[in-house]
JSON list of C-alpha atoms and ligand atoms in Angstrom, two decimals:
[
{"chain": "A", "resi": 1, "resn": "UNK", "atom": "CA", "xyz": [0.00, 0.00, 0.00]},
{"chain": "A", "resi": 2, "resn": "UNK", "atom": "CA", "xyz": [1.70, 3.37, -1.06]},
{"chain": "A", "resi": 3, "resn": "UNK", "atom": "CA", "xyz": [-1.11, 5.72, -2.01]},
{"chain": "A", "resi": 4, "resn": "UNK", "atom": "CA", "xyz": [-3.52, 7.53, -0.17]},
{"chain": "A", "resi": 5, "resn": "UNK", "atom": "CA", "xyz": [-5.73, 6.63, -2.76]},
{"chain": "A", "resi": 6, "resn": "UNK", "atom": "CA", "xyz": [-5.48, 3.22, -1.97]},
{"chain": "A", "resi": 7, "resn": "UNK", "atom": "CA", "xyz": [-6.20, 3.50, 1.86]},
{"chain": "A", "resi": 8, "resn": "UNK", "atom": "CA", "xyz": [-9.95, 4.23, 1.50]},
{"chain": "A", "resi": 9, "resn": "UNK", "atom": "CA", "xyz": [-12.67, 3.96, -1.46]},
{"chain": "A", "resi": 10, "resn": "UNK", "atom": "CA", "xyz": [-14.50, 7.13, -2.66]},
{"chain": "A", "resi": 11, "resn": "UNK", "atom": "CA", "xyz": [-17.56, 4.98, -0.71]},
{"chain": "A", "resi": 12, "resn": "UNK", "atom": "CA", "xyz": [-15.68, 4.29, 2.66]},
{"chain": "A", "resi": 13, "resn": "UNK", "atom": "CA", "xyz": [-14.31, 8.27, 2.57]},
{"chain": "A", "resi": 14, "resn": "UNK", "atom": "CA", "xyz": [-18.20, 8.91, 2.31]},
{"chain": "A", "resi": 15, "resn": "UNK", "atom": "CA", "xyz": [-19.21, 6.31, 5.28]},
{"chain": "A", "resi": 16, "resn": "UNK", "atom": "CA", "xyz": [-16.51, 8.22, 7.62]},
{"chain": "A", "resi": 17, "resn": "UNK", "atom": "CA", "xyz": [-17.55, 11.90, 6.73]},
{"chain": "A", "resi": 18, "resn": "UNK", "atom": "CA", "xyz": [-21.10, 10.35, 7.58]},
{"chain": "A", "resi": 19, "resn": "UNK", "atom": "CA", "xyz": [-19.50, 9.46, 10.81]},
{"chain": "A", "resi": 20, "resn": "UNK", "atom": "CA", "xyz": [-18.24, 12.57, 11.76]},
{"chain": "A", "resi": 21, "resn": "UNK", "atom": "CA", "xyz": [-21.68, 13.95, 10.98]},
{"chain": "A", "resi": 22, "resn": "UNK", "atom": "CA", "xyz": [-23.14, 11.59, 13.42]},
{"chain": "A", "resi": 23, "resn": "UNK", "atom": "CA", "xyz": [-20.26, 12.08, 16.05]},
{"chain": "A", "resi": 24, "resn": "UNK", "atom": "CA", "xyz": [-20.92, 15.90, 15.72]},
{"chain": "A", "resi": 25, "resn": "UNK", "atom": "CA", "xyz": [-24.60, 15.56, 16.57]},
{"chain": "A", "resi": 26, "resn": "UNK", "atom": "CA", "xyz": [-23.20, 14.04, 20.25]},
{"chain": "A", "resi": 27, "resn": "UNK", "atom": "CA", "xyz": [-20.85, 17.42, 21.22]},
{"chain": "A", "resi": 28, "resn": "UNK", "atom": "CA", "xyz": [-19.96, 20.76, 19.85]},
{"chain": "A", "resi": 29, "resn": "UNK", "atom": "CA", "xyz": [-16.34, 19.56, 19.17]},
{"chain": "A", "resi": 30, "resn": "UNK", "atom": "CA", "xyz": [-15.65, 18.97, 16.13]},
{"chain": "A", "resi": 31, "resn": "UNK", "atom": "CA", "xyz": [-13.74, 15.91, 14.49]},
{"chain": "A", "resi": 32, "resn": "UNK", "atom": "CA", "xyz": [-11.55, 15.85, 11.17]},
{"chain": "A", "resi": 33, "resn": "UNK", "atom": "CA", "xyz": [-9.95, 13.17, 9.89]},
{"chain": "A", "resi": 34, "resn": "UNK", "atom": "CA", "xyz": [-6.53, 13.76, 7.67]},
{"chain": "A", "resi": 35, "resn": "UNK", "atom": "CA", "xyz": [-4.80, 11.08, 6.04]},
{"chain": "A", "resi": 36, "resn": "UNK", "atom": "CA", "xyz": [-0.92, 10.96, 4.40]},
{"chain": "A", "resi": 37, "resn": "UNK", "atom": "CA", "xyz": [1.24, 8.22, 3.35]},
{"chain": "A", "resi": 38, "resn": "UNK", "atom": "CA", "xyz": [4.05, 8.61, 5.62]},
{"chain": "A", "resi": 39, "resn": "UNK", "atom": "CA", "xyz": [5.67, 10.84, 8.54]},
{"chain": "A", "resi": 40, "resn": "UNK", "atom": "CA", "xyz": [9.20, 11.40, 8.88]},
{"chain": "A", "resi": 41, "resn": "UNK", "atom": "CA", "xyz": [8.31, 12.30, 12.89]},
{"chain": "A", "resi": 42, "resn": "UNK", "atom": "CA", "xyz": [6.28, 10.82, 15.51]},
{"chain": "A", "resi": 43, "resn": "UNK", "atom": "CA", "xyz": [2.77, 10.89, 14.98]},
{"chain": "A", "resi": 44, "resn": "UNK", "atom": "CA", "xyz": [1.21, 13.27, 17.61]},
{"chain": "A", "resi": 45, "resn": "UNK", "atom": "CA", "xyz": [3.95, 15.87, 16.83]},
{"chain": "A", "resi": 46, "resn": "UNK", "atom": "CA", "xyz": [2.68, 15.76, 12.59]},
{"chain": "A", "resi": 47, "resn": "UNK", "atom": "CA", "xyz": [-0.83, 15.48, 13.74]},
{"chain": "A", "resi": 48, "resn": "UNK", "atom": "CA", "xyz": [-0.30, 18.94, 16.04]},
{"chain": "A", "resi": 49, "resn": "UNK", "atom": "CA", "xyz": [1.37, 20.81, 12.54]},
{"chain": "A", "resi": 50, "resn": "UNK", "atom": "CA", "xyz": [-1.45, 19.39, 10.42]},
{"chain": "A", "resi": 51, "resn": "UNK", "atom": "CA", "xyz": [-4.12, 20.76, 12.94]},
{"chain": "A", "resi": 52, "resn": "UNK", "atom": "CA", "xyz": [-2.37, 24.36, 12.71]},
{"chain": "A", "resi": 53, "resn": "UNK", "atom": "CA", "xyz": [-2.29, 23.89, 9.00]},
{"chain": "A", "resi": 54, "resn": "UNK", "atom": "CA", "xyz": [-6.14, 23.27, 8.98]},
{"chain": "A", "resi": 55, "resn": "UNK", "atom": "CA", "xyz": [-6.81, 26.65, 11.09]},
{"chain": "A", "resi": 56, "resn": "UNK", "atom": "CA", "xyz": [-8.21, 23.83, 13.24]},
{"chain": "A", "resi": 57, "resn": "UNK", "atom": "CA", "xyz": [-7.93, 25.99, 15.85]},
{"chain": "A", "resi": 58, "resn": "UNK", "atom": "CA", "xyz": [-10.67, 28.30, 14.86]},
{"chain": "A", "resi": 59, "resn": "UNK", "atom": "CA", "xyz": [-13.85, 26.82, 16.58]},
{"chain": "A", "resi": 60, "resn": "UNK", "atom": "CA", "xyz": [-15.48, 29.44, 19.82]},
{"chain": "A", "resi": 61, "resn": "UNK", "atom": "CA", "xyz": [-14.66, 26.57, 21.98]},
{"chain": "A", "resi": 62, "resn": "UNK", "atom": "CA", "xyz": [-11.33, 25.78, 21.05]},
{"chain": "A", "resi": 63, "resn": "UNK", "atom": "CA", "xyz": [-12.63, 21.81, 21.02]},
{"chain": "A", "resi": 64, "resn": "UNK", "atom": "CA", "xyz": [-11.37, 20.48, 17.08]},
{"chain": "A", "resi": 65, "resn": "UNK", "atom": "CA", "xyz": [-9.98, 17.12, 17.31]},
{"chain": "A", "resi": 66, "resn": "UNK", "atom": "CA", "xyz": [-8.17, 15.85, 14.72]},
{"chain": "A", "resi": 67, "resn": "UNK", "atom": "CA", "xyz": [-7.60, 12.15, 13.87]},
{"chain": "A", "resi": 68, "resn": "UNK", "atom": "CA", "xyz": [-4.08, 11.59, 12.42]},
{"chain": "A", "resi": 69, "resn": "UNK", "atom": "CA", "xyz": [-2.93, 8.53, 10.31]},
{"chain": "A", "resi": 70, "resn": "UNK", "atom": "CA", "xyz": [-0.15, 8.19, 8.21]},
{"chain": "A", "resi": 71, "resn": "UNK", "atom": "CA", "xyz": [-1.02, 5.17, 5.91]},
{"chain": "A", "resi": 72, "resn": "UNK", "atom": "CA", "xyz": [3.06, 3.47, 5.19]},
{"chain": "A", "resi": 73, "resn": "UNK", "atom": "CA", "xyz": [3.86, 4.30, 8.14]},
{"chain": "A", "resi": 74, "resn": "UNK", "atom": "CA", "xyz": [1.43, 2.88, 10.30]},
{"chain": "A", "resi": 75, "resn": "UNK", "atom": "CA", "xyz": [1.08, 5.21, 12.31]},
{"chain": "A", "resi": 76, "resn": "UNK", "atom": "CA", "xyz": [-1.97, 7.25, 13.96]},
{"chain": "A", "resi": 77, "resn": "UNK", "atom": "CA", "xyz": [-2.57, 10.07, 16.59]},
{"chain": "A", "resi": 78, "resn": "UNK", "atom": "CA", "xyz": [-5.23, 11.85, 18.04]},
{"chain": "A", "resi": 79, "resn": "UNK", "atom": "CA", "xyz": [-4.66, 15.24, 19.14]},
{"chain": "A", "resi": 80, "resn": "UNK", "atom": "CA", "xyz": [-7.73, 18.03, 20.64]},
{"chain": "A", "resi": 81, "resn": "UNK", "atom": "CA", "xyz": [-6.99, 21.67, 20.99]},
{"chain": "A", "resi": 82, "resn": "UNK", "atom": "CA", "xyz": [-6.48, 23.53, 23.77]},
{"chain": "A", "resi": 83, "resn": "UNK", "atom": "CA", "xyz": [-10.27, 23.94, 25.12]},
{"chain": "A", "resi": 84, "resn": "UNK", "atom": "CA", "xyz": [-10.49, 20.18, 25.84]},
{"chain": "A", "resi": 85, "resn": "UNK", "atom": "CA", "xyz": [-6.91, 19.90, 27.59]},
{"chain": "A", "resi": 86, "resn": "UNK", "atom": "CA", "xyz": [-8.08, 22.08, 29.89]},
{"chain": "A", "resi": 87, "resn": "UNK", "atom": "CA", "xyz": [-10.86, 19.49, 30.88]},
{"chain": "A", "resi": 88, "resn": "UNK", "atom": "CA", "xyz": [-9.25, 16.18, 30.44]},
{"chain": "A", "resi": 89, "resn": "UNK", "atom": "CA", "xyz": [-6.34, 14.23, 31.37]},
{"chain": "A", "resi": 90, "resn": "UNK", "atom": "CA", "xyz": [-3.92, 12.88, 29.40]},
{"chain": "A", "resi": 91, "resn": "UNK", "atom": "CA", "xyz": [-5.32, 9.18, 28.56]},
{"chain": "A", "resi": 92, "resn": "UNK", "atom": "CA", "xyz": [-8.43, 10.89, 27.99]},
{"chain": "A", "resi": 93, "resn": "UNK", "atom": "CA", "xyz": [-8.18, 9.66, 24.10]},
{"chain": "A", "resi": 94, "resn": "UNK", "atom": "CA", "xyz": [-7.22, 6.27, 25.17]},
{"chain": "A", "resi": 95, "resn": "UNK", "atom": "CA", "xyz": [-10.61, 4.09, 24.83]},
{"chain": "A", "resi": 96, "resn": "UNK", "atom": "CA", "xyz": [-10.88, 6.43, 21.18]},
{"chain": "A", "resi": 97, "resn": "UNK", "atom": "CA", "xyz": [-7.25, 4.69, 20.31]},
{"chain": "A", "resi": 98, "resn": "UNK", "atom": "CA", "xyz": [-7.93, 1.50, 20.98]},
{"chain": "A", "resi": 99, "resn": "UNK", "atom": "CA", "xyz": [-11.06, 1.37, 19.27]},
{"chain": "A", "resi": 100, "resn": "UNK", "atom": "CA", "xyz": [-9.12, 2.49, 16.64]},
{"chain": "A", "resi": 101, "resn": "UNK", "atom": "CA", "xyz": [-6.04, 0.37, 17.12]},
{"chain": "A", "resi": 102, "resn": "UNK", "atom": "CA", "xyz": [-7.82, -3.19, 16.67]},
{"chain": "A", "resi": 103, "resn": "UNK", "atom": "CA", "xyz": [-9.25, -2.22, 13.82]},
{"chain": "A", "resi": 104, "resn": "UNK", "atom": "CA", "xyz": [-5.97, -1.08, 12.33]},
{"chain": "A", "resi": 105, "resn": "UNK", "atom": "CA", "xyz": [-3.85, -4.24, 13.34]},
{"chain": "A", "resi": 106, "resn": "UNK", "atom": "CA", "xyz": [-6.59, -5.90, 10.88]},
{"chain": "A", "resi": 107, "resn": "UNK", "atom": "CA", "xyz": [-6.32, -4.39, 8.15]},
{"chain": "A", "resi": 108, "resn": "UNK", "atom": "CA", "xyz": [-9.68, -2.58, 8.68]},
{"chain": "A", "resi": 109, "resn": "UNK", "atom": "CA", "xyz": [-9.30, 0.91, 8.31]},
{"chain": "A", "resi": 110, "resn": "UNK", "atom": "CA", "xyz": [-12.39, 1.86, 7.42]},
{"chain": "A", "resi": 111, "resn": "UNK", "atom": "CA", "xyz": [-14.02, 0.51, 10.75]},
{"chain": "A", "resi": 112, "resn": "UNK", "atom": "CA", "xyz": [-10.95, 2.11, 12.16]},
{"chain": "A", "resi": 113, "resn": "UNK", "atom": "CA", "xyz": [-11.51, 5.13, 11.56]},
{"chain": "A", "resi": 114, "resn": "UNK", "atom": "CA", "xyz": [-15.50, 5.29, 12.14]},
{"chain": "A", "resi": 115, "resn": "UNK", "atom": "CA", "xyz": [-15.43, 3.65, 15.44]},
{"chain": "A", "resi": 116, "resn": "UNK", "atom": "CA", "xyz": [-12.59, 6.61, 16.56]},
{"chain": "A", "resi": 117, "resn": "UNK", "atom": "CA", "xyz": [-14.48, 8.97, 15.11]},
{"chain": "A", "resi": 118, "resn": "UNK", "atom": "CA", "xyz": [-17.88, 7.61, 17.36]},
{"chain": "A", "resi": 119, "resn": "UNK", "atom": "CA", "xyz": [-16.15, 7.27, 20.35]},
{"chain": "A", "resi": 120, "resn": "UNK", "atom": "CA", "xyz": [-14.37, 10.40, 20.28]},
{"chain": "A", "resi": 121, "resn": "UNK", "atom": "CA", "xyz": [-17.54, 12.58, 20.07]},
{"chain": "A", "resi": 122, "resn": "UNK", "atom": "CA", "xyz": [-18.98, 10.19, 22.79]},
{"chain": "A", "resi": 123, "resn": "UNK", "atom": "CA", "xyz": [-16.30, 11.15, 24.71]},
{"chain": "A", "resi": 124, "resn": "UNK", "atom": "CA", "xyz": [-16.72, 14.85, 23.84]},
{"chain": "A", "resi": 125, "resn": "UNK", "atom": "CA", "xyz": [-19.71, 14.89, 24.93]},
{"chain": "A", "resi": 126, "resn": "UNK", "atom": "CA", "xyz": [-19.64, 14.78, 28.65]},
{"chain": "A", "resi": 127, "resn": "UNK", "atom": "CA", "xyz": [-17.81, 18.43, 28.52]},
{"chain": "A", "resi": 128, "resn": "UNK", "atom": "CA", "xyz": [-18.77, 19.95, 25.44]},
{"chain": "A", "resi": 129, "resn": "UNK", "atom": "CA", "xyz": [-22.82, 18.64, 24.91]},
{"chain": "A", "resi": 130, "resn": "UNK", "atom": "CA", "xyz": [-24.59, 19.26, 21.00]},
{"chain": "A", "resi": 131, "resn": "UNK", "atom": "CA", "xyz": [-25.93, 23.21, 21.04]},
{"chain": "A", "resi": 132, "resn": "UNK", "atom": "CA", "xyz": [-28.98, 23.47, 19.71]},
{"chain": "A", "resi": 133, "resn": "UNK", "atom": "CA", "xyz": [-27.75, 26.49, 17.85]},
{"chain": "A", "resi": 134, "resn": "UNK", "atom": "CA", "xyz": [-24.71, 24.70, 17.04]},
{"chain": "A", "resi": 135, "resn": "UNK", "atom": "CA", "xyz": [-22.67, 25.46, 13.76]},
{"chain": "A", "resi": 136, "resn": "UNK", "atom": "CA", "xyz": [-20.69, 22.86, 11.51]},
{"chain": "A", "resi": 137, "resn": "UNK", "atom": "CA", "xyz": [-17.32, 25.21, 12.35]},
{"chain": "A", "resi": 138, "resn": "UNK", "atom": "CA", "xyz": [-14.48, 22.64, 10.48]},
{"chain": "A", "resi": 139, "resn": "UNK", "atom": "CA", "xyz": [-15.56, 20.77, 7.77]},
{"chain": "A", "resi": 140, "resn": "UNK", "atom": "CA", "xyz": [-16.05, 17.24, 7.81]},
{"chain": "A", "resi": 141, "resn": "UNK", "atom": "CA", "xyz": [-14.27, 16.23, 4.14]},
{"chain": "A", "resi": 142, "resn": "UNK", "atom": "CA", "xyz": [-11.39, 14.26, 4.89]},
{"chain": "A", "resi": 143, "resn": "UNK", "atom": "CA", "xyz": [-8.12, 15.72, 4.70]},
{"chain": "A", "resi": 144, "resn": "UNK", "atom": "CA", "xyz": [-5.95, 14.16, 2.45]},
{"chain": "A", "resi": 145, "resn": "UNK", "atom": "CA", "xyz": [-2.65, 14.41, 2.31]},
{"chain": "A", "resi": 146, "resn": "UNK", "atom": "CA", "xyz": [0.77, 12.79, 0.05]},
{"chain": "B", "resi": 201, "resn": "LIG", "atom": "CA1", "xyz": [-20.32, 21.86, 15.37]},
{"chain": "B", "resi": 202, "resn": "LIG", "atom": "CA1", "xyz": [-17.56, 19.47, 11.44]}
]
C-alpha cells in the first residue's frame, strides 16, 4: 500500500464523513480526519502541525480534534486543541485509540476510523454537549494528504 488513494474507497471516505456527521450531533467539538502516506516524525507531533495547517484551531470553543494517520507508516494520533486539555487528562483519548487500534492491526481501516471517530464525540460529549444552535465550524471532508 503506497497511495492515499489506496487506503480508503471514494464509498468508505463517504461512510466516515457520515460518521463525523453523526459524532458531531453528540458534542460541539468537532472531528476531522486527515490522512498521508508517511511521517518522517512521531505521529502526535505531525498530527499537532497538520491541525495548525487546517486553522483547526478556529472553533469558539477551542474543542477540534483531529484524527491523524499516516497510511506506510502505520502510524496514527489523536490530538484536541487547547479547550479540551483544559478538561481532560492525558489518557483521555485512550478508549478512542484503541477502538481504533484493533481495527488497524486488521487491516480494517475503514471501521478504524469510524469507530474513533464515534467514540471520540462520545467522549466529547460529557464536557462539550450538541448546542442546539450549534454550527458545523471545520468541515467534515477528509483531509488528504501525500
Ligand atoms: Ca459543530
Ligand atoms: Ca464538522
Amino acid at each position: 500500500m503506497s497511495k492515499v488513494e489506496e487506503f480508503l474507497t471514494k464509498a468508505e471516505e463517504q461512510e466516515i464523513v457520515a460518521a463525523i456527521g453523526i459524532a458531531e450531533k453528540n458534542t460541539s467539538g468537532e472531528i476531522r480526519v486527515h490522512i498521508e502516506k508517511e511521517t518522517s516524525v512521531v505521529a502526535i507531533d505531525r498530527a499537532m502541525e497538520v491541525f495548525r495547517t487546517l486553522n483547526m484551531e478556529n472553533t469558539q470553543e477551542r474543542n477540534g480534534v483531529i484524527i491523524y494517520v499516516a497510511v506506510k507508516s502505520k502510524q496514527f494520533a489523536i490530538y484536541g486543541d487547547k479547550g479540551i486539555n483544559e478538561k481532560v487528562g492525558v489518557d483521555f483519548w485512550n478508549s478512542t485509540k484503541d477502538a481504533m487500534q484493533n481495527h488497524f492491526q486488521n487491516g480494517n481501516f475503514k471501521q478504524g476510523l469510524i469507530d474513533g471517530i464515534l467514540k471520540a464525540g462520545e467522549q466529547l460529549k460529557t464536557h462539550f454537549p450538541y448546542q442546539d444552535n450549534d454550527k458545523d465550524e471545520l468541515s467534515n471532508e477528509i483531509s488528504l494528504g501525500e
